[in-house]
């Protein structure tokens, strides 16, 4: 126990506690109207219950050694593929995409869990091959390894999660020594292939990109979310309108305000000051994640930690970027803040894995 | 730590993360600090809805204070601003409300691009509200509000005087008196509603409400109360007006069913006080219910009006132009007597036709040696041909002009027709033919090219009744405030002297009185409780049966009511229009006698109560 207390990353723990706390406060505000009608806030309740369960699960993970994850990597890969296939055949649709699976009273999003599973699987896969990653061809097996789940989420269609897979892959490749010139070549290839990729996008996805470039194209349709989100955040100014006082979120001008657009609620009700505090907390989270990657006792730990951190960073960039109009709209939640038990559970478990890696750390600092 | 490369790469990753946060932070500062005020206004624009509170339109009352038109709250359906409606939605709406599809579509397109809601229909019936509520789920973006709505309490009664209100049209917004009004304003479209719109309309109030995204009002933020419009007190006597309309409708029905005049659907009648010009009653047939127009006319009602070939919306009192028929003998007689072309005693021989042309009396009868009085009472054509010949067309037309023909009377209704005084020049212009003696003959008995409106004929007779003063007809006695105090007395055309010698007028009056006595063409008017004066007329109609005129004033001495009536395609004036005037005068005079005895009794009663 003394070992646990001494070797725990308390900054990480505190950051996660603060972020989940802020998340609850924002969800309470965003769902205030619903709570008034229902008499009780079912969203806060549900998120709270799952948070408690998640804390216990996290504690359980700390008891184990993260190295055991490597042993279950291949079964985990199989489970991931099965889950994603399951969504395809048994999932139910919402907002134009098939993403949910219902088991008893609980609906969950397998694509959220698949992010965590794929981090583990890829870390294990790369760890085994890390001595042979000199040529760009050496990365092809890993690419193929990721391609299967990538295509499955893309078929849902869930472009957001697919991009998260790409971000995870890229983070770990980078740590393994993926060369700058290869990145440049990939970027070049992407731009050349862009018109072809455009053909594979769904019409609503194309609209999101069109509207991202010019939201006024369709102010009451596809551009509506971004316009209203920018209005919400901008009108918060320095100090915000106060908790539960945001007119954009309280009067429902801002849709999805408790899930994907929760950051807009923060920006509107707590202003620039509140938004910056949240960004600083994420900065702390990333900093701790990378430090843990640096101090990990082995390559698997480093890969795991950098994959997790890369995923967090990508989520923050894409989600916050979307709410402030510098990223297209993709269904990527904000870690620890957005309402959604699948996302919360995934992020909590990954934070626990980070902590687990840290418990077996060496002492290096940036 | 397993390789140096990894450590280096992790450091670079941290740098990338820092860069990401800096970019996000800068963007936040731009949105919240630099553009904060701009987005603040946008947020207010979202949540605050400026709604117009319609001012209740001023009441319109008759001379005794009977309310003819008022404003009472009714349900109004509007389309929310900025809401896009599909074709299915607009078609469903049109079906539920009985409106035209294209109209609803056009309004929906306007609603999608404005910031103020667009009224789709006012004055919803309970059935319409129920059927709307059943379909509310399929029709988002609608709002149902209570607004003051115009009500015409007696439906068709005095419809052509009152006119009606409706939403200001696109063209009206661009030109004319409604230029620059906010779209969707309810304005007067016809009749006094149009002419007195500026005083009746009042001033709309405003309110600022906080609404949610569905348009539900959360709370009121600010506002300005509306100022209701001023009221109008008319010269109309509601009792007489209703009487005249009922009698007219009964007579038209009787004419049609008896087979005398199967096409007698259109008619006009106007009654006024010859001493002031105050119009007491004004009827045009067929009529319409002005309530149909309030809040948008339904396609069924529009069809009913549009497909009626007798033009219900046309006010035939001011826009119907007819030959004057024998009523014009007032003018011919005035010209001949005034210019001393004949003396009242001179006898002229009527052999059944005039000796200079093969033109005679309508029935072919011959009256022998007759003087002015007999000729007028019996409406002898040969005598008046001779009067016309002696006076000449120039004199006839000059006197027609003196009596006010050929130009609008100036009554406060929009678009009054001028009529036409036709002489040789007009004939040449229209038919490219020379004026003949026959034309003068026809002009003398009112069958020529000259056209008159019923209100002009009424004004003519009133001038005779008032011993030579023309008081142009008017409809609005005063404009009043809500408490009944006088706000304004509208300016009216000045009274003027009729340029006809008093002696001539006395003779004309005598002639008119003769018409309604035994031996005259309206002999049965002698049965009225008080002697009256009048004249029959039959206007030839090349398109169908002749139009029948009857004009009268009562009592014969010190008259206070002049009435002119025409029944289109009603045949002879005496049978078509005469009964209408007779019945109205019967009732009017009986009532008048009753009032006079009551007045005489009152002081006695007072004395009784003192004891």
GROMACS .gro file of N, CA, C and O in nm, chain A residues 157-200:
model
  176
  157UNK      N    1  -2.202   0.429  -4.012
  157UNK     CA    2  -2.068   0.484  -4.033
  157UNK      C    3  -2.027   0.574  -3.917
  157UNK      O    4  -2.109   0.649  -3.865
  158UNK      N    5  -1.903   0.560  -3.874
  158UNK     CA    6  -1.854   0.640  -3.762
  158UNK      C    7  -1.715   0.691  -3.797
  158UNK      O    8  -1.614   0.633  -3.757
  159UNK      N    9  -1.714   0.798  -3.872
  159UNK     CA   10  -1.588   0.856  -3.919
  159UNK      C   11  -1.502   0.898  -3.801
  159UNK      O   12  -1.380   0.884  -3.803
  160UNK      N   13  -1.566   0.950  -3.696
  160UNK     CA   14  -1.493   0.998  -3.578
  160UNK      C   15  -1.405   0.891  -3.518
  160UNK      O   16  -1.285   0.909  -3.500
  161UNK      N   17  -1.466   0.773  -3.489
  161UNK     CA   18  -1.391   0.664  -3.427
  161UNK      C   19  -1.282   0.613  -3.522
  161UNK      O   20  -1.170   0.582  -3.479
  162UNK      N   21  -1.315   0.609  -3.650
  162UNK     CA   22  -1.215   0.565  -3.748
  162UNK      C   23  -1.093   0.656  -3.742
  162UNK      O   24  -0.978   0.610  -3.743
  163UNK      N   25  -1.119   0.787  -3.732
  163UNK     CA   26  -1.006   0.882  -3.724
  163UNK      C   27  -0.930   0.866  -3.593
  163UNK      O   28  -0.808   0.882  -3.589
  164UNK      N   29  -1.004   0.831  -3.484
  164UNK     CA   30  -0.937   0.806  -3.356
  164UNK      C   31  -0.842   0.687  -3.372
  164UNK      O   32  -0.727   0.691  -3.325
  165UNK      N   33  -0.886   0.581  -3.441
  165UNK     CA   34  -0.798   0.466  -3.468
  165UNK      C   35  -0.671   0.513  -3.540
  165UNK      O   36  -0.560   0.475  -3.506
  166UNK      N   37  -0.692   0.600  -3.638
  166UNK     CA   38  -0.578   0.651  -3.714
  166UNK      C   39  -0.483   0.729  -3.622
  166UNK      O   40  -0.360   0.713  -3.630
  167UNK      N   41  -0.542   0.808  -3.532
  167UNK     CA   42  -0.459   0.888  -3.441
  167UNK      C   43  -0.380   0.799  -3.347
  167UNK      O   44  -0.261   0.821  -3.321
  168UNK      N   45  -0.447   0.695  -3.295
  168UNK     CA   46  -0.380   0.600  -3.205
  168UNK      C   47  -0.263   0.534  -3.278
  168UNK      O   48  -0.149   0.529  -3.228
  169UNK      N   49  -0.293   0.484  -3.397
  169UNK     CA   50  -0.191   0.416  -3.476
  169UNK      C   51  -0.072   0.507  -3.501
  169UNK      O   52   0.043   0.470  -3.481
  170UNK      N   53  -0.107   0.630  -3.537
  170UNK     CA   54  -0.002   0.725  -3.570
  170UNK      C   55   0.084   0.757  -3.447
  170UNK      O   56   0.207   0.763  -3.456
  171UNK      N   57   0.019   0.775  -3.331
  171UNK     CA   58   0.094   0.804  -3.207
  171UNK      C   59   0.197   0.695  -3.181
  171UNK      O   60   0.313   0.722  -3.150
  172UNK      N   61   0.153   0.570  -3.192
  172UNK     CA   62   0.244   0.459  -3.158
  172UNK      C   63   0.352   0.441  -3.263
  172UNK      O   64   0.467   0.415  -3.231
  173UNK      N   65   0.312   0.458  -3.390
  173UNK     CA   66   0.413   0.451  -3.498
  173UNK      C   67   0.523   0.554  -3.474
  173UNK      O   68   0.641   0.529  -3.491
  174UNK      N   69   0.480   0.670  -3.433
  174UNK     CA   70   0.573   0.781  -3.408
  174UNK      C   71   0.674   0.743  -3.301
  174UNK      O   72   0.794   0.764  -3.317
  175UNK      N   73   0.626   0.682  -3.195
  175UNK     CA   74   0.714   0.641  -3.086
  175UNK      C   75   0.812   0.534  -3.135
  175UNK      O   76   0.927   0.529  -3.095
  176UNK      N   77   0.764   0.448  -3.226
  176UNK     CA   78   0.848   0.341  -3.279
  176UNK      C   79   0.953   0.393  -3.377
  176UNK      O   80   1.038   0.316  -3.424
  177UNK      N   81   0.944   0.518  -3.413
  177UNK     CA   82   1.045   0.575  -3.502
  177UNK      C   83   1.000   0.594  -3.646
  177UNK      O   84   1.084   0.599  -3.737
  178UNK      N   85   0.872   0.604  -3.666
  178UNK     CA   86   0.820   0.631  -3.801
  178UNK      C   87   0.879   0.763  -3.850
  178UNK      O   88   0.873   0.864  -3.782
  179UNK      N   89   0.939   0.764  -3.972
  179UNK     CA   90   1.020   0.879  -4.013
  179UNK      C   91   0.937   0.995  -4.067
  179UNK      O   92   0.830   0.976  -4.124
  180UNK      N   93   0.990   1.113  -4.049
  180UNK     CA   94   0.922   1.235  -4.094
  180UNK      C   95   0.889   1.230  -4.243
  180UNK      O   96   0.781   1.269  -4.285
  181UNK      N   97   0.988   1.182  -4.324
  181UNK     CA   98   0.965   1.184  -4.469
  181UNK      C   99   0.851   1.090  -4.509
  181UNK      O  100   0.781   1.115  -4.605
  182UNK      N  101   0.835   0.981  -4.430
  182UNK     CA  102   0.723   0.892  -4.459
  182UNK      C  103   0.591   0.963  -4.433
  182UNK      O  104   0.492   0.947  -4.503
  183UNK      N  105   0.593   1.042  -4.325
  183UNK     CA  106   0.471   1.119  -4.292
  183UNK      C  107   0.437   1.215  -4.406
  183UNK      O  108   0.323   1.225  -4.451
  184UNK      N  109   0.544   1.283  -4.455
  184UNK     CA  110   0.524   1.377  -4.565
  184UNK      C  111   0.468   1.304  -4.688
  184UNK      O  112   0.375   1.353  -4.753
  185UNK      N  113   0.524   1.185  -4.715
  185UNK     CA  114   0.477   1.108  -4.830
  185UNK      C  115   0.330   1.069  -4.813
  185UNK      O  116   0.250   1.079  -4.906
  186UNK      N  117   0.294   1.027  -4.690
  186UNK     CA  118   0.155   0.989  -4.662
  186UNK      C  119   0.061   1.107  -4.684
  186UNK      O  120  -0.046   1.095  -4.743
  187UNK      N  121   0.105   1.223  -4.631
  187UNK     CA  122   0.022   1.343  -4.644
  187UNK      C  123   0.001   1.376  -4.792
  187UNK      O  124  -0.110   1.406  -4.836
  188UNK      N  125   0.110   1.365  -4.868
  188UNK     CA  126   0.100   1.391  -5.012
  188UNK      C  127   0.004   1.295  -5.079
  188UNK      O  128  -0.083   1.337  -5.156
  189UNK      N  129   0.016   1.168  -5.044
  189UNK     CA  130  -0.072   1.067  -5.102
  189UNK      C  131  -0.217   1.095  -5.067
  189UNK      O  132  -0.308   1.081  -5.149
  190UNK      N  133  -0.237   1.140  -4.941
  190UNK     CA  134  -0.374   1.168  -4.896
  190UNK      C  135  -0.437   1.278  -4.980
  190UNK      O  136  -0.551   1.267  -5.024
  191UNK      N  137  -0.360   1.383  -5.002
  191UNK     CA  138  -0.415   1.494  -5.079
  191UNK      C  139  -0.446   1.453  -5.222
  191UNK      O  140  -0.546   1.496  -5.280
  192UNK      N  141  -0.359   1.368  -5.277
  192UNK     CA  142  -0.384   1.322  -5.413
  192UNK      C  143  -0.510   1.235  -5.418
  192UNK      O  144  -0.586   1.240  -5.515
  193UNK      N  145  -0.530   1.157  -5.313
  193UNK     CA  146  -0.642   1.063  -5.313
  193UNK      C  147  -0.771   1.126  -5.263
  193UNK      O  148  -0.877   1.063  -5.268
  194UNK      N  149  -0.761   1.251  -5.215
  194UNK     CA  150  -0.878   1.315  -5.153
  194UNK      C  151  -1.004   1.311  -5.240
  194UNK      O  152  -1.111   1.273  -5.192
  195UNK      N  153  -0.993   1.346  -5.368
  195UNK     CA  154  -1.115   1.342  -5.451
  195UNK      C  155  -1.176   1.203  -5.458
  195UNK      O  156  -1.299   1.188  -5.462
  196UNK      N  157  -1.089   1.101  -5.454
  196UNK     CA  158  -1.139   0.964  -5.459
  196UNK      C  159  -1.210   0.929  -5.328
  196UNK      O  160  -1.317   0.870  -5.327
  197UNK      N  161  -1.147   0.971  -5.217
  197UNK     CA  162  -1.206   0.943  -5.085
  197UNK      C  163  -1.342   1.010  -5.071
  197UNK      O  164  -1.433   0.955  -5.011
  198UNK      N  165  -1.352   1.130  -5.129
  198UNK     CA  166  -1.478   1.206  -5.125
  198UNK      C  167  -1.594   1.119  -5.175
  198UNK      O  168  -1.704   1.124  -5.123
  199UNK      N  169  -1.565   1.036  -5.276
  199UNK     CA  170  -1.669   0.950  -5.334
  199UNK      C  171  -1.721   0.848  -5.233
  199UNK      O  172  -1.835   0.804  -5.242
  200UNK      N  173  -1.633   0.812  -5.137
  200UNK     CA  174  -1.673   0.708  -5.042
  200UNK      C  175  -1.748   0.764  -4.921
  200UNK      O  176  -1.803   0.689  -4.843
   0.00000   0.00000   0.00000
